[in-house]
Rosetta silent file (secondary structure, phi, psi, omega in degrees, C-alpha in Angstrom):
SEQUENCE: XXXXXXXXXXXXXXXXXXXXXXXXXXXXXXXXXXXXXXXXXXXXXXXXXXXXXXXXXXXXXXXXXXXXXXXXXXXXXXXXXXXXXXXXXXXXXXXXXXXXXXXXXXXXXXXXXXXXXXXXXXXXXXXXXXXXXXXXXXXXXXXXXXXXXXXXXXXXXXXXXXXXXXXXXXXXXXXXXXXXXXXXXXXX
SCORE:     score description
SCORE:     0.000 S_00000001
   1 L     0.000  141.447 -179.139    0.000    0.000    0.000 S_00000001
   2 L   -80.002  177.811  164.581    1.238    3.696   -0.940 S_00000001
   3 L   -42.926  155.934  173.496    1.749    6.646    1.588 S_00000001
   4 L   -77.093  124.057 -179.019   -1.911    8.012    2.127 S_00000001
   5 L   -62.477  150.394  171.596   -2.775   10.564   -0.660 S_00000001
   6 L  -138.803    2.026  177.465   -4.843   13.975    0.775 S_00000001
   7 L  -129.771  166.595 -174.277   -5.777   16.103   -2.749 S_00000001
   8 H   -88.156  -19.338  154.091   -7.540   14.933   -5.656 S_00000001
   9 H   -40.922  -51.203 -171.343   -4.632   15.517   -7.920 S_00000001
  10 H   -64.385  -64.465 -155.389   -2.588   13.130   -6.261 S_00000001
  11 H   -49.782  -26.453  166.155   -5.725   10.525   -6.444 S_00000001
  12 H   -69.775  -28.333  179.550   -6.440   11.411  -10.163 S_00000001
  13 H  -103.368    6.844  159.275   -2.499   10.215  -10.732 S_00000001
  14 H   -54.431  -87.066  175.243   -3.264    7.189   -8.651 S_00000001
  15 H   -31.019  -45.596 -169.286   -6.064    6.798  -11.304 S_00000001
  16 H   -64.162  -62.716 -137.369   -3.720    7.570  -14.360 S_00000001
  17 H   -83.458  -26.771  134.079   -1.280    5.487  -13.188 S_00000001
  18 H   -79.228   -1.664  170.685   -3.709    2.533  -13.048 S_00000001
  19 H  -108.397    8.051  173.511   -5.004    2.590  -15.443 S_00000001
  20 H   -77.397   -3.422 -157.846   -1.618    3.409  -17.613 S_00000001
  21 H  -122.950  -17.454  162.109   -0.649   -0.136  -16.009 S_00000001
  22 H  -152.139   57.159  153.075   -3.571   -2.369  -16.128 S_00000001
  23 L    82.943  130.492  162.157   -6.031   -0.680  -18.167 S_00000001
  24 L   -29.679   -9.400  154.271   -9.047    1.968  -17.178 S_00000001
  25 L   -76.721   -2.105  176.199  -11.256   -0.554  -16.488 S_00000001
  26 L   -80.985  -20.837 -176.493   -8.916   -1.175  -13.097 S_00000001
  27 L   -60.745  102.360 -158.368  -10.076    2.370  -12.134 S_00000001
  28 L  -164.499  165.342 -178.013  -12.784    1.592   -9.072 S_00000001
  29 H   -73.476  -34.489 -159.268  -13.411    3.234   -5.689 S_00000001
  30 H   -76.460  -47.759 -171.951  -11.962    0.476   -4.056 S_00000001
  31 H   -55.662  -55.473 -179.646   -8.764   -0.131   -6.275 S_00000001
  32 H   -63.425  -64.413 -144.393   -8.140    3.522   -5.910 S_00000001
  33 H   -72.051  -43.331  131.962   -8.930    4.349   -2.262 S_00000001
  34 H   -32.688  -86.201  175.609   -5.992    1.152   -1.727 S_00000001
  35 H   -26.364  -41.751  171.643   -4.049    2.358   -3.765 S_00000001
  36 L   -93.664   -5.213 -158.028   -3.931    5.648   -2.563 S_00000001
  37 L    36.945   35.678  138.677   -4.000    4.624    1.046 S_00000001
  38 L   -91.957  166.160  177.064   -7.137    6.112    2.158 S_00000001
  39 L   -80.011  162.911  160.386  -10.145    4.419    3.558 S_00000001
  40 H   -24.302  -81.341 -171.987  -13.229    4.132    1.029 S_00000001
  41 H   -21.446  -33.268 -157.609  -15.097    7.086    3.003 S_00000001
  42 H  -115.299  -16.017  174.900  -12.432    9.434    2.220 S_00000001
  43 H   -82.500  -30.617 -171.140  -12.181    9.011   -1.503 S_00000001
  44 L   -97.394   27.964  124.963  -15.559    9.582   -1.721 S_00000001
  45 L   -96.107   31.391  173.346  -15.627   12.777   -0.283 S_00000001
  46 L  -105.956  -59.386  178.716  -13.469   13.729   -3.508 S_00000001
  47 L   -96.548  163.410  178.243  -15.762   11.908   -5.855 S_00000001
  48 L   -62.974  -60.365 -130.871  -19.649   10.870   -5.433 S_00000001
  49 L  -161.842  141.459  171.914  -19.370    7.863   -7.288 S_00000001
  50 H   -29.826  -65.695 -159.326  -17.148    5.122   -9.824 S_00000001
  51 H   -44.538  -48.915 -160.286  -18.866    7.069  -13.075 S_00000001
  52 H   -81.521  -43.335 -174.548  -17.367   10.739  -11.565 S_00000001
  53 H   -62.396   -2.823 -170.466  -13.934    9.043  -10.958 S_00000001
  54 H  -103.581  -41.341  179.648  -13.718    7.734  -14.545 S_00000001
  55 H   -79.983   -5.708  177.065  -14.599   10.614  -15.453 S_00000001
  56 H   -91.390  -61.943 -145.827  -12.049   12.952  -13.838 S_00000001
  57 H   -95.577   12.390  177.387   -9.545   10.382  -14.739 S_00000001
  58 L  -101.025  -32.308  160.538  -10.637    9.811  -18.697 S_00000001
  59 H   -66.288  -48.462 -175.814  -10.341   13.543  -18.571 S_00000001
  60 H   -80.339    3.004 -162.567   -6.516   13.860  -17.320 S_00000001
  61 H   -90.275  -47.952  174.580   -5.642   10.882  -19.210 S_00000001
  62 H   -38.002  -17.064 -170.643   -7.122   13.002  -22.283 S_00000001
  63 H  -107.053  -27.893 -176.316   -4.931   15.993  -21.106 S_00000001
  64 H   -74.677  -52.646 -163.352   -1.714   13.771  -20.745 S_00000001
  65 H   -60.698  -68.407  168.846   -2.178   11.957  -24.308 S_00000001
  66 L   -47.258    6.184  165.483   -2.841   15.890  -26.155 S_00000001
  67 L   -79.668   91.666 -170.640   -0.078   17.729  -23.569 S_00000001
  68 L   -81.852   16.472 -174.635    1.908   18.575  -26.738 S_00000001
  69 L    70.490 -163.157 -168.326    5.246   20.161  -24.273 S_00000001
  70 L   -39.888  176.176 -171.987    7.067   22.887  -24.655 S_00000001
  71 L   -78.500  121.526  178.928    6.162   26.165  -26.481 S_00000001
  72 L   -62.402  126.694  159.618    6.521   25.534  -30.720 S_00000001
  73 L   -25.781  138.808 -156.911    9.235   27.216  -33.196 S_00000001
  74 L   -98.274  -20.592  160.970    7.374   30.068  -33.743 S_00000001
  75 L  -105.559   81.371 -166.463    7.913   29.496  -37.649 S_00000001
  76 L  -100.174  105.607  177.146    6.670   25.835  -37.560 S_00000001
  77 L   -64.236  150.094 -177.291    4.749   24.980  -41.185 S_00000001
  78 H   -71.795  -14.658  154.780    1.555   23.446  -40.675 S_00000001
  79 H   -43.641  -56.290  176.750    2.604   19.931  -42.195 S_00000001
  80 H   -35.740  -63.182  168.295    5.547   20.325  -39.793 S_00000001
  81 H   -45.136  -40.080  165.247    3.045   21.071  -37.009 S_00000001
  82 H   -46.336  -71.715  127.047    1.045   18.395  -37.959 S_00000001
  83 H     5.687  -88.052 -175.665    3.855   16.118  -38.032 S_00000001
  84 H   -72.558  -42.579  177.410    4.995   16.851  -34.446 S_00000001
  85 H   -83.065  -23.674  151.576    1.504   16.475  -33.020 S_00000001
  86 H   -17.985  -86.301 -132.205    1.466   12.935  -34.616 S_00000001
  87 H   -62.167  -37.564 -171.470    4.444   11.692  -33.031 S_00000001
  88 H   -63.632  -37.679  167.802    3.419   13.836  -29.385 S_00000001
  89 H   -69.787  -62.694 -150.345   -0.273   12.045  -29.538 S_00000001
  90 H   -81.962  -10.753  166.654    1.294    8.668  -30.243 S_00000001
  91 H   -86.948  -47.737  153.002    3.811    9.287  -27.325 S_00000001
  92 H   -53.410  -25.644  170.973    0.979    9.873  -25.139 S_00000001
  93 H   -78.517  -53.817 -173.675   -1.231    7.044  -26.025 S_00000001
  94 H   -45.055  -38.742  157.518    1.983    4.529  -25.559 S_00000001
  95 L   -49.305  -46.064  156.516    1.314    5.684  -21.984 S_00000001
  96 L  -104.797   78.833 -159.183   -2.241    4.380  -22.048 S_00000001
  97 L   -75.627  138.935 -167.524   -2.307    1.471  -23.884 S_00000001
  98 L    78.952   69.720 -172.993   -5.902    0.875  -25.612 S_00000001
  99 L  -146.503  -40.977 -178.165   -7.375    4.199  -23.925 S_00000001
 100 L   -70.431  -11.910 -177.821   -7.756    5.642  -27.665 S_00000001
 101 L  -118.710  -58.306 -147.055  -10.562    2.372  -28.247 S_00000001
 102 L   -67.178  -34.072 -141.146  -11.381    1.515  -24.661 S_00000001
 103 L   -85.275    6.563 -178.859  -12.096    4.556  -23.029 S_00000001
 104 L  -100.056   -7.871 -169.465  -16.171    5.035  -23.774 S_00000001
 105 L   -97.531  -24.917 -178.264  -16.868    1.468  -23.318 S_00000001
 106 L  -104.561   19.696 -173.291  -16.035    1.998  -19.589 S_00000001
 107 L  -118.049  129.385  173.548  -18.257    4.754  -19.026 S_00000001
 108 L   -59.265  150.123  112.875  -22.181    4.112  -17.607 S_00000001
 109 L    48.608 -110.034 -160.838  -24.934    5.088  -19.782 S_00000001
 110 L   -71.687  -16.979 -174.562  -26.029    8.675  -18.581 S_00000001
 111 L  -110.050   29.236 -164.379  -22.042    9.787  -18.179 S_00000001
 112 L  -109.308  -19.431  169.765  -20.951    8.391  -21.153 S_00000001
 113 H   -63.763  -48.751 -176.701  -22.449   12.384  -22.892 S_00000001
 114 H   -71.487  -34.476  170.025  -19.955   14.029  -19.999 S_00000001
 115 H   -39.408  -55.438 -178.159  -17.553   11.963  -21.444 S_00000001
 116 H   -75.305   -8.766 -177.264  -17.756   13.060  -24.882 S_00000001
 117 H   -98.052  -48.392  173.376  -18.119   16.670  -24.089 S_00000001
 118 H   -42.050  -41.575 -175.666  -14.723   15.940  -22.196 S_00000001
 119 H   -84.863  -54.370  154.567  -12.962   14.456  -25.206 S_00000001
 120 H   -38.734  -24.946  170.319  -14.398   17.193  -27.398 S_00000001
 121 H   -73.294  -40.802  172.496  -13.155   19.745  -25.339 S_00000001
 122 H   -61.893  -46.549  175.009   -9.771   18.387  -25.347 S_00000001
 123 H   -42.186  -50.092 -171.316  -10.181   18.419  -29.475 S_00000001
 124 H   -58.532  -33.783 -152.893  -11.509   21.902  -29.594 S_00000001
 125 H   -98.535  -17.508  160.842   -8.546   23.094  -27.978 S_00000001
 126 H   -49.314  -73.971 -165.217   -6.285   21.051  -30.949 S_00000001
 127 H   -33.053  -47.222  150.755   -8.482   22.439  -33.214 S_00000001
 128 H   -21.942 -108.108 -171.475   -7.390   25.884  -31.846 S_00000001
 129 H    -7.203  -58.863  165.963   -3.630   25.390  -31.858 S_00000001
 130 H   -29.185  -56.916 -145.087   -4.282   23.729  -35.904 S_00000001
 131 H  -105.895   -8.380  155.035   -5.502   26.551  -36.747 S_00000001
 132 H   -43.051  -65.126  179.031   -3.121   29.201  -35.267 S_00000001
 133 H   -58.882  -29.645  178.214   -0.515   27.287  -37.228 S_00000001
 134 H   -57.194  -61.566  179.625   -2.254   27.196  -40.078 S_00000001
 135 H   -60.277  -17.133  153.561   -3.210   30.870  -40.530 S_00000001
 136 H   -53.751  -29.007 -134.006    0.890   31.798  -39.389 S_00000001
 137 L  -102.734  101.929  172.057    1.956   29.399  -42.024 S_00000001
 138 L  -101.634   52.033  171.788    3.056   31.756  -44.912 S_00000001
 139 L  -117.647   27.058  177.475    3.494   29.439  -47.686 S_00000001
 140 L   -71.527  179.875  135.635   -0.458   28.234  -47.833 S_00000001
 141 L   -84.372  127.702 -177.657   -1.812   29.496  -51.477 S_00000001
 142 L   -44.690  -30.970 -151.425   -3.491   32.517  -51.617 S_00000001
 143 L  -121.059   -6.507  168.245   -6.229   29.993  -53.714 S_00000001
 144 L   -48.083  -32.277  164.523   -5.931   27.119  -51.138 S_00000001
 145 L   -94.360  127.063  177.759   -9.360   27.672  -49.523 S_00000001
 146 E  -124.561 -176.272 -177.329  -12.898   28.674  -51.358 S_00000001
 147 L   -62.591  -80.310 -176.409  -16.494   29.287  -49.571 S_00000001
 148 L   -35.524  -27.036  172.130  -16.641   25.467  -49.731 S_00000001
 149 E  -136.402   92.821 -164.298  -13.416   24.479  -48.450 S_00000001
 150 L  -103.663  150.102 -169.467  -12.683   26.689  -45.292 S_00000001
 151 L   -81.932    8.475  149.365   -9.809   25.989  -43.246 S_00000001
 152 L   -55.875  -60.278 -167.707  -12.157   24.706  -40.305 S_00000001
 153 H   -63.072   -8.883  168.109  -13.134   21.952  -42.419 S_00000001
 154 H   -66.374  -41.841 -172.246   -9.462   21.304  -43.285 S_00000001
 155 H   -94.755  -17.841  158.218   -8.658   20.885  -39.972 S_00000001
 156 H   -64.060  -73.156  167.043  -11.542   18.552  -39.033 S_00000001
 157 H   -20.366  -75.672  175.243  -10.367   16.732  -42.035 S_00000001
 158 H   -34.875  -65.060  170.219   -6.827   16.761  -40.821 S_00000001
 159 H   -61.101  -27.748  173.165   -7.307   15.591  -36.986 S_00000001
 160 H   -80.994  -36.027  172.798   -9.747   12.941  -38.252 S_00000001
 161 H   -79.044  -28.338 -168.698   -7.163   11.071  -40.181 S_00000001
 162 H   -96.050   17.020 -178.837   -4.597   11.593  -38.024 S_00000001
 163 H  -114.044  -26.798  155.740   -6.543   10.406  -35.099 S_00000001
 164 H   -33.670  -62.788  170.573   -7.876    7.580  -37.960 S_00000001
 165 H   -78.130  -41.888  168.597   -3.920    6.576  -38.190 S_00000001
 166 H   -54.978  -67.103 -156.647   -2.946    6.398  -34.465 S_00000001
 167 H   -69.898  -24.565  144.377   -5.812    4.312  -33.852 S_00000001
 168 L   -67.027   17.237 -165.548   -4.148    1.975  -36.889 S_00000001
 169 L    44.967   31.424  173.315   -1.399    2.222  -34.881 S_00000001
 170 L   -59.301  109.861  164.151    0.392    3.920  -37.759 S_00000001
 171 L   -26.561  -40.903 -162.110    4.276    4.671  -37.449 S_00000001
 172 L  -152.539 -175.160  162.212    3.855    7.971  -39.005 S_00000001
 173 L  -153.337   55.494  162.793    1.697   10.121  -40.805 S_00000001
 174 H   -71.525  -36.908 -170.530    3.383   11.410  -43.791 S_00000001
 175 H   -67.638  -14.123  146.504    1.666   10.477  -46.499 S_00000001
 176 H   -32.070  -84.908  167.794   -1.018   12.657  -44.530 S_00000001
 177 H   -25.431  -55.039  171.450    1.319   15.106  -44.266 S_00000001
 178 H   -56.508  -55.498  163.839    2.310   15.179  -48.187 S_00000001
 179 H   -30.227  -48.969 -175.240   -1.666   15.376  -48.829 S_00000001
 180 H   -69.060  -39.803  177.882   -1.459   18.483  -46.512 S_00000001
 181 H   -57.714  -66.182 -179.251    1.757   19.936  -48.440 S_00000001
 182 H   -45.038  -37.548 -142.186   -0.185   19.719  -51.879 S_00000001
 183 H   -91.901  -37.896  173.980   -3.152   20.598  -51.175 S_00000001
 184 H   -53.088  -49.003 -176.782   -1.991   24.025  -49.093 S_00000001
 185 H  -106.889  -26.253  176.736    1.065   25.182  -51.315 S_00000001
 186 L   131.259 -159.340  158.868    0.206   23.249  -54.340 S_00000001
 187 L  -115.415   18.345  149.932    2.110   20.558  -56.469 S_00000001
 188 L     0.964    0.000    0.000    4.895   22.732  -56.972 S_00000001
């Protein structure tokens, strides 16, 4: 048994940490509340209930796998960028392996909606970042985008395949990445 935990940070890395080691479905009041060396009683004045611990800890795992590090080259092209959040997602998922298929299947029913607003949130805030880099990037073409093809939907595009290849467990994602070069600067 560990030292007794006393904030819900440490008990959320209690949570991480099982479930980076025997999957998110290990994640329980009991497992934790051991783990952390508190009694029952006292984890659950952090959380109500199993559903809200899965769900605090499906949320930081979501903040560990998308915690891209340090602050980016400030001229970073958006393939480049692209690139780099690849390999930064796919370093974070090796920390929770099967958490990119698993983690919705291990959510009840009515909290499986908080979930998804959780995982969307974390996206939204890619989607952000994407599209910083994008509009900074000054080698797009002036003619890359029309009323039809706006560089939101580029970047939905973009994040869905490359979240499409991590979940093949894909090495890389250049030929993504080439796809991104043409279609932005041209075929130059």
């Amino acid at each position: 048994m560990k030292a007794s935990v006393t904030s819900k940070e440490e008990i959320l890395k209690t949570c991480c940490a099982l479930a980076a080691s025997r999957g998110l479905a290990s994640v329980n009041m009991r497992s934790v509340a051991k783990r952390s060396g508190i009694a029952l009683g006292t984890l659950y004045n952090y959380f109500d209930n199993k559903d809200e611990l899965l769900l605090a800890t499906v949320e930081q795992i979501w903040k560990d796998i998308f915690h891209t590090g340090d602050t980016l080259p400030e001229d970073l092209s958006f393939p480049d960028y692209v690139a780099y959040l690849f390999e930064s997602i796919q370093k974070g998922a090796q920390q929770y392996p099967g958490f990119l298929f698993a983690h919705s299947m291990s959510i009840a029913g009515a909290e499986k909606e908080k979930a998804r607003s959780m995982m969307e949130n974390c996206f939204c805030h890619i989607r952000q970042a994407m599209l910083l880099v994008l509009q900074n990037d000054p080698w797009v073409s002036d003619s890359a985008f029309s009323g039809t093809f706006d560089p939101s939907g580029f970047i939905d595009f973009v994040l869905e395949n490359m979240l499409m290849l991590l979940m093949q467990k894909e090495e890389n994602c250049s030929m993504l990445c080439e796809i991104i070069r043409r279609t932005l600067y041209g075929f130059e």
